[in-house]
Tab-separated table of C-alpha atoms in Angstrom:
chain	number	residue	atom	x	y	z
A	3	MET	CA	-64.708	22.114	93.024
A	4	LYS	CA	-61.313	22.224	94.792
A	5	CYS	CA	-60.701	18.526	93.845
A	6	SER	CA	-61.406	19.157	90.185
A	7	LEU	CA	-58.877	21.912	90.016
A	8	TYR	CA	-56.360	20.152	92.112
A	9	ILE	CA	-56.104	16.951	89.970
A	10	PRO	CA	-55.303	18.607	86.621
A	11	LEU	CA	-52.596	20.648	88.451
A	12	VAL	CA	-50.954	17.539	89.781
A	13	VAL	CA	-51.157	15.930	86.214
A	14	ILE	CA	-49.654	19.055	84.628
A	15	MET	CA	-46.770	18.991	87.245
A	16	ILE	CA	-46.056	15.320	86.468
A	17	LEU	CA	-46.120	15.802	82.786
A	18	THR	CA	-43.992	18.835	82.919
A	19	SER	CA	-41.383	16.959	85.132
A	20	CYS	CA	-40.990	14.311	82.536
A	21	VAL	CA	-40.420	16.703	79.654
A	22	LYS	CA	-36.723	16.400	78.536
A	23	TYR	CA	-35.126	19.255	76.509
A	24	ASP	CA	-32.126	18.082	74.448
A	25	ALA	CA	-30.142	20.957	73.214
A	26	GLU	CA	-28.158	20.410	69.936
A	27	PRO	CA	-24.539	19.786	70.552
A	28	PHE	CA	-22.298	22.757	69.907
A	29	ALA	CA	-20.830	22.428	66.363
A	30	GLY	CA	-18.269	25.224	66.714
A	31	LYS	CA	-14.822	25.589	68.327
A	32	VAL	CA	-13.614	26.026	71.872
A	33	LEU	CA	-10.260	27.682	72.856
A	34	PRO	CA	-7.988	24.759	74.236
A	35	ARG	CA	-7.261	26.876	77.401
A	36	VAL	CA	-7.914	30.006	79.286
A	37	THR	CA	-5.800	32.873	78.262
A	38	GLY	CA	-5.068	36.403	79.592
A	39	TYR	CA	-4.439	37.933	82.944
A	40	THR	CA	-5.804	35.074	85.124
A	41	THR	CA	-2.768	32.961	83.963
A	42	GLY	CA	-0.426	35.566	85.590
A	43	VAL	CA	0.601	36.969	82.308
A	44	THR	CA	-0.896	40.209	80.831
A	45	ASN	CA	-0.016	39.529	77.229
A	46	ASP	CA	-0.883	35.846	77.252
A	47	TRP	CA	-1.791	35.257	73.532
A	48	LEU	CA	-2.813	32.018	71.934
A	49	TYR	CA	-2.065	32.039	68.256
A	50	ILE	CA	-3.945	30.050	65.607
A	51	ASN	CA	-3.103	29.316	61.963
A	52	LEU	CA	-6.554	29.398	60.291
A	53	CYS	CA	-5.297	27.594	57.193
A	54	THR	CA	-3.731	24.536	58.904
A	55	GLY	CA	-5.409	24.652	62.322
A	56	GLU	CA	-1.993	24.749	64.072
A	57	ILE	CA	-2.201	26.378	67.639
A	58	PHE	CA	0.832	28.054	69.203
A	59	ASN	CA	1.126	28.593	73.014
A	60	ARG	CA	-1.595	25.784	73.377
A	61	ASN	CA	-0.302	24.885	76.896
A	62	LYS	CA	0.962	28.146	78.396
A	63	ALA	CA	1.889	31.671	77.632
A	64	ASN	CA	4.970	32.273	75.475
A	65	GLU	CA	5.541	28.579	75.058
A	66	ASP	CA	6.085	28.832	71.224
A	67	ILE	CA	5.803	32.450	70.395
A	68	THR	CA	6.868	35.108	72.944
A	69	GLU	CA	5.412	38.530	73.086
A	70	GLY	CA	7.081	40.610	70.358
A	71	GLU	CA	8.302	37.571	68.418
A	72	GLN	CA	4.973	37.337	66.682
A	73	ARG	CA	5.609	40.414	64.558
A	74	GLY	CA	8.193	38.652	62.516
A	75	ARG	CA	6.193	35.357	61.938
A	76	LEU	CA	3.743	34.712	59.163
A	77	ASP	CA	2.621	31.291	60.316
A	78	TRP	CA	-0.305	32.599	62.414
A	79	ASP	CA	-3.509	34.537	61.325
A	80	ILE	CA	-5.397	35.177	64.533
A	81	ALA	CA	-4.749	35.249	68.248
A	82	PHE	CA	-6.768	35.374	71.538
A	83	CYS	CA	-5.847	36.889	74.877
A	84	GLY	CA	-8.958	36.777	77.132
A	85	TYR	CA	-11.753	38.181	75.054
A	86	ARG	CA	-9.417	40.294	72.857
A	87	MET	CA	-8.139	39.283	69.381
A	88	ARG	CA	-5.135	39.965	67.151
A	89	THR	CA	-4.743	39.615	63.409
A	90	ASN	CA	-1.274	39.283	61.637
A	91	SER	CA	-1.268	42.987	60.635
A	92	GLY	CA	-0.445	46.489	61.741
A	93	THR	CA	1.297	46.698	65.079
A	94	SER	CA	0.630	42.978	65.863
A	95	GLY	CA	2.445	41.386	62.786
A	96	ASN	CA	4.170	41.971	59.529
A	97	GLY	CA	1.441	40.019	57.589
A	98	GLN	CA	-1.280	41.142	55.256
A	99	GLY	CA	-4.024	40.322	57.687
A	100	ALA	CA	-6.933	42.594	58.732
A	101	ALA	CA	-10.557	42.166	60.022
A	102	ALA	CA	-13.945	43.636	59.067
A	103	ASP	CA	-17.439	43.735	60.669
A	104	LEU	CA	-20.071	42.031	58.612
A	105	GLY	CA	-22.876	43.037	61.037
A	106	TYR	CA	-25.095	41.462	63.585
A	107	GLY	CA	-25.966	37.730	63.232
A	108	GLU	CA	-26.447	36.097	59.766
A	109	TYR	CA	-23.273	33.969	60.285
A	110	ASP	CA	-24.693	31.278	57.909
A	111	LYS	CA	-25.461	33.910	55.320
A	112	TRP	CA	-21.676	34.407	54.455
A	113	VAL	CA	-20.293	31.483	52.453
A	114	SER	CA	-18.144	33.007	49.730
A	115	ILE	CA	-15.637	35.686	49.191
A	116	SER	CA	-17.666	37.029	46.274
A	117	GLN	CA	-20.316	38.091	48.879
A	118	LEU	CA	-18.020	40.492	50.648
A	119	PRO	CA	-18.891	44.178	49.812
A	120	THR	CA	-16.467	45.953	47.681
A	121	ASP	CA	-16.511	48.854	50.097
A	122	LEU	CA	-15.844	46.682	53.111
A	123	GLN	CA	-13.716	48.631	55.772
A	124	TRP	CA	-10.760	46.550	56.542
A	125	VAL	CA	-9.036	47.359	59.867
A	126	VAL	CA	-5.394	46.397	60.905
A	127	ASP	CA	-4.187	46.104	64.323
A	128	ASP	CA	-3.087	49.044	66.436
A	129	HIS	CA	-2.112	49.862	70.112
A	130	SER	CA	-5.439	51.156	71.159
A	131	VAL	CA	-7.066	48.014	72.588
A	132	TYR	CA	-7.191	47.672	76.398
A	133	ILE	CA	-6.595	44.293	78.157
A	134	THR	CA	-6.631	43.472	81.920
A	135	MET	CA	-3.267	43.544	83.549
A	136	SER	CA	-2.204	40.498	85.614
A	137	ARG	CA	-1.723	41.188	89.304
A	138	ASN	CA	1.840	40.394	89.100
A	139	ASP	CA	2.534	42.812	86.170
A	140	TRP	CA	0.522	45.581	88.117
A	141	ASN	CA	2.763	45.083	91.191
A	142	LYS	CA	5.906	45.370	89.001
A	143	TYR	CA	4.416	48.594	87.458
A	144	LEU	CA	4.025	50.148	90.889
A	145	ILE	CA	7.465	49.045	92.044
A	146	ALA	CA	9.085	50.489	89.030
A	147	ARG	CA	7.424	53.875	89.577
A	148	HIS	CA	7.759	53.848	93.279
A	149	LEU	CA	3.930	54.005	93.818
A	150	ASP	CA	2.047	53.078	97.014
A	151	PHE	CA	0.316	49.770	96.843
A	152	GLU	CA	-2.483	50.686	99.176
A	153	GLN	CA	-3.237	53.869	97.152
A	154	ASN	CA	-2.978	52.073	93.884
A	155	PRO	CA	-4.756	48.687	94.271
A	156	TRP	CA	-4.917	46.264	91.395
A	157	PHE	CA	-8.677	46.105	91.817
A	158	ASP	CA	-10.802	49.181	92.266
A	159	PRO	CA	-14.359	48.407	93.427
A	160	ASN	CA	-15.688	51.222	91.037
A	161	LYS	CA	-13.317	50.607	88.051
A	162	GLY	CA	-12.464	46.940	88.288
A	163	PRO	CA	-9.005	45.429	87.649
A	164	ALA	CA	-6.190	47.578	86.242
A	165	THR	CA	-5.864	47.607	82.427
A	166	THR	CA	-3.317	48.454	79.840
A	167	GLN	CA	-3.094	48.991	76.057
A	168	THR	CA	-1.816	46.416	73.785
A	169	ASP	CA	-1.401	45.522	70.149
A	170	ALA	CA	-4.826	44.072	69.008
A	171	ASN	CA	-7.496	44.492	66.306
A	172	PRO	CA	-9.952	47.454	67.233
A	173	VAL	CA	-12.690	45.969	65.216
A	174	LEU	CA	-12.529	42.554	66.675
A	175	ALA	CA	-12.528	44.250	70.111
A	176	GLY	CA	-16.166	44.735	69.621
A	177	ALA	CA	-16.882	40.980	69.381
A	178	MET	CA	-17.241	40.705	73.206
A	179	THR	CA	-17.531	43.400	75.884
A	180	PHE	CA	-16.892	43.346	79.596
A	181	THR	CA	-18.719	45.149	82.243
A	182	GLY	CA	-18.613	45.009	86.025
A	183	PRO	CA	-17.987	44.503	88.691
A	184	PRO	CA	-19.639	41.953	88.957
A	185	PRO	CA	-18.018	40.737	85.798
A	186	VAL	CA	-20.201	40.140	82.799
A	187	TYR	CA	-18.802	39.093	79.396
A	188	ALA	CA	-21.298	39.629	76.629
A	189	PRO	CA	-20.815	38.621	73.058
A	190	SER	CA	-22.039	41.082	70.318
A	191	PHE	CA	-22.961	38.176	68.028
A	192	HIS	CA	-21.536	40.153	65.114
A	193	THR	CA	-20.016	38.190	62.341
A	194	TYR	CA	-16.505	39.201	61.376
A	195	VAL	CA	-14.231	38.273	58.464
A	196	VAL	CA	-10.510	37.970	59.043
A	197	ARG	CA	-7.879	38.021	56.230
A	198	THR	CA	-5.070	35.563	56.748
A	199	ALA	CA	-1.312	36.686	57.118
A	200	ASP	CA	-0.622	35.958	53.369
A	201	GLY	CA	-3.595	38.122	52.253
A	202	LYS	CA	-5.086	35.279	50.219
A	203	ARG	CA	-7.702	33.519	52.357
A	204	TYR	CA	-10.638	34.788	54.365
A	205	PHE	CA	-12.396	33.266	57.489
A	206	LYS	CA	-15.628	34.360	59.081
A	207	ILE	CA	-15.725	34.223	62.886
A	208	GLN	CA	-18.441	34.857	65.532
A	209	LEU	CA	-17.932	34.593	69.309
A	210	ILE	CA	-20.737	32.787	70.972
A	211	SER	CA	-19.838	32.699	74.674
A	212	TRP	CA	-17.193	33.442	77.307
A	213	TYR	CA	-17.761	29.892	78.570
A	214	LYS	CA	-16.650	26.461	77.236
A	215	ALA	CA	-19.437	24.941	75.273
A	216	ASP	CA	-21.663	22.474	77.211
A	217	VAL	CA	-20.862	23.654	80.645
A	218	GLU	CA	-22.822	25.380	83.264
A	219	ILE	CA	-22.813	29.105	83.049
A	220	GLY	CA	-21.714	29.287	86.673
A	221	ASP	CA	-18.503	27.466	85.810
A	222	SER	CA	-15.244	29.410	85.377
A	223	GLY	CA	-15.044	31.135	82.050
A	224	GLY	CA	-12.299	32.005	79.605
A	225	GLN	CA	-12.429	29.122	77.204
A	226	ILE	CA	-14.264	31.013	74.637
A	227	SER	CA	-16.739	29.221	72.238
A	228	TYR	CA	-16.979	30.416	68.704
A	229	TYR	CA	-17.686	29.638	65.118
A	230	CYS	CA	-15.033	29.951	62.495
A	231	ASP	CA	-15.181	28.823	58.833
A	232	GLU	CA	-13.430	29.668	55.676
A	233	LEU	CA	-15.155	31.781	52.894
A	234	ARG	CA	-14.522	29.974	49.503
């Protein structure tokens, strides 16, 4: 009786070990580098022209567009800093950009501009979005205000790292959330639509992961994987 049970289990184990699961390759986009406070710069923004695909600050913070300079430029449409995003609108830029939430999932459903609801709530950038401060900038903040380093640590075990408000899009701030410690970055899997700086074209976007596509989850994050396509 024991032998008859033992043999099938061995067979099952062998068959299971031979099964190979091939995940489909990621067909979306991945940011070319990590952005945000981990690079030592709080407002480390990577700018993208959605129409041409051109990327500014590809290699490092403020390489092509310094903080504040983006307001007077119309050659970018969306920007990333960590898991926060800007559009060329409101306090972030002088363009006619904006963003709207199309709801959970259904990324493939949206293919044309004509599908967009007439009562869609377009939101421009403001100064209400929080980002994590770099340790260097936090130290400068304490020094400028003559605050004690030990009493005001950059990292609080209960609150996490220090944060500050910046110019960003409040609707797109819901695309990914951070909780912790320990740090957990969770995409909302909502589909959003972004209007370009010239106000004439529209792109849908959905954040997929805090991690670069096709890497182990345990690897260092920050190179966000996302889908982005134009609505025709």
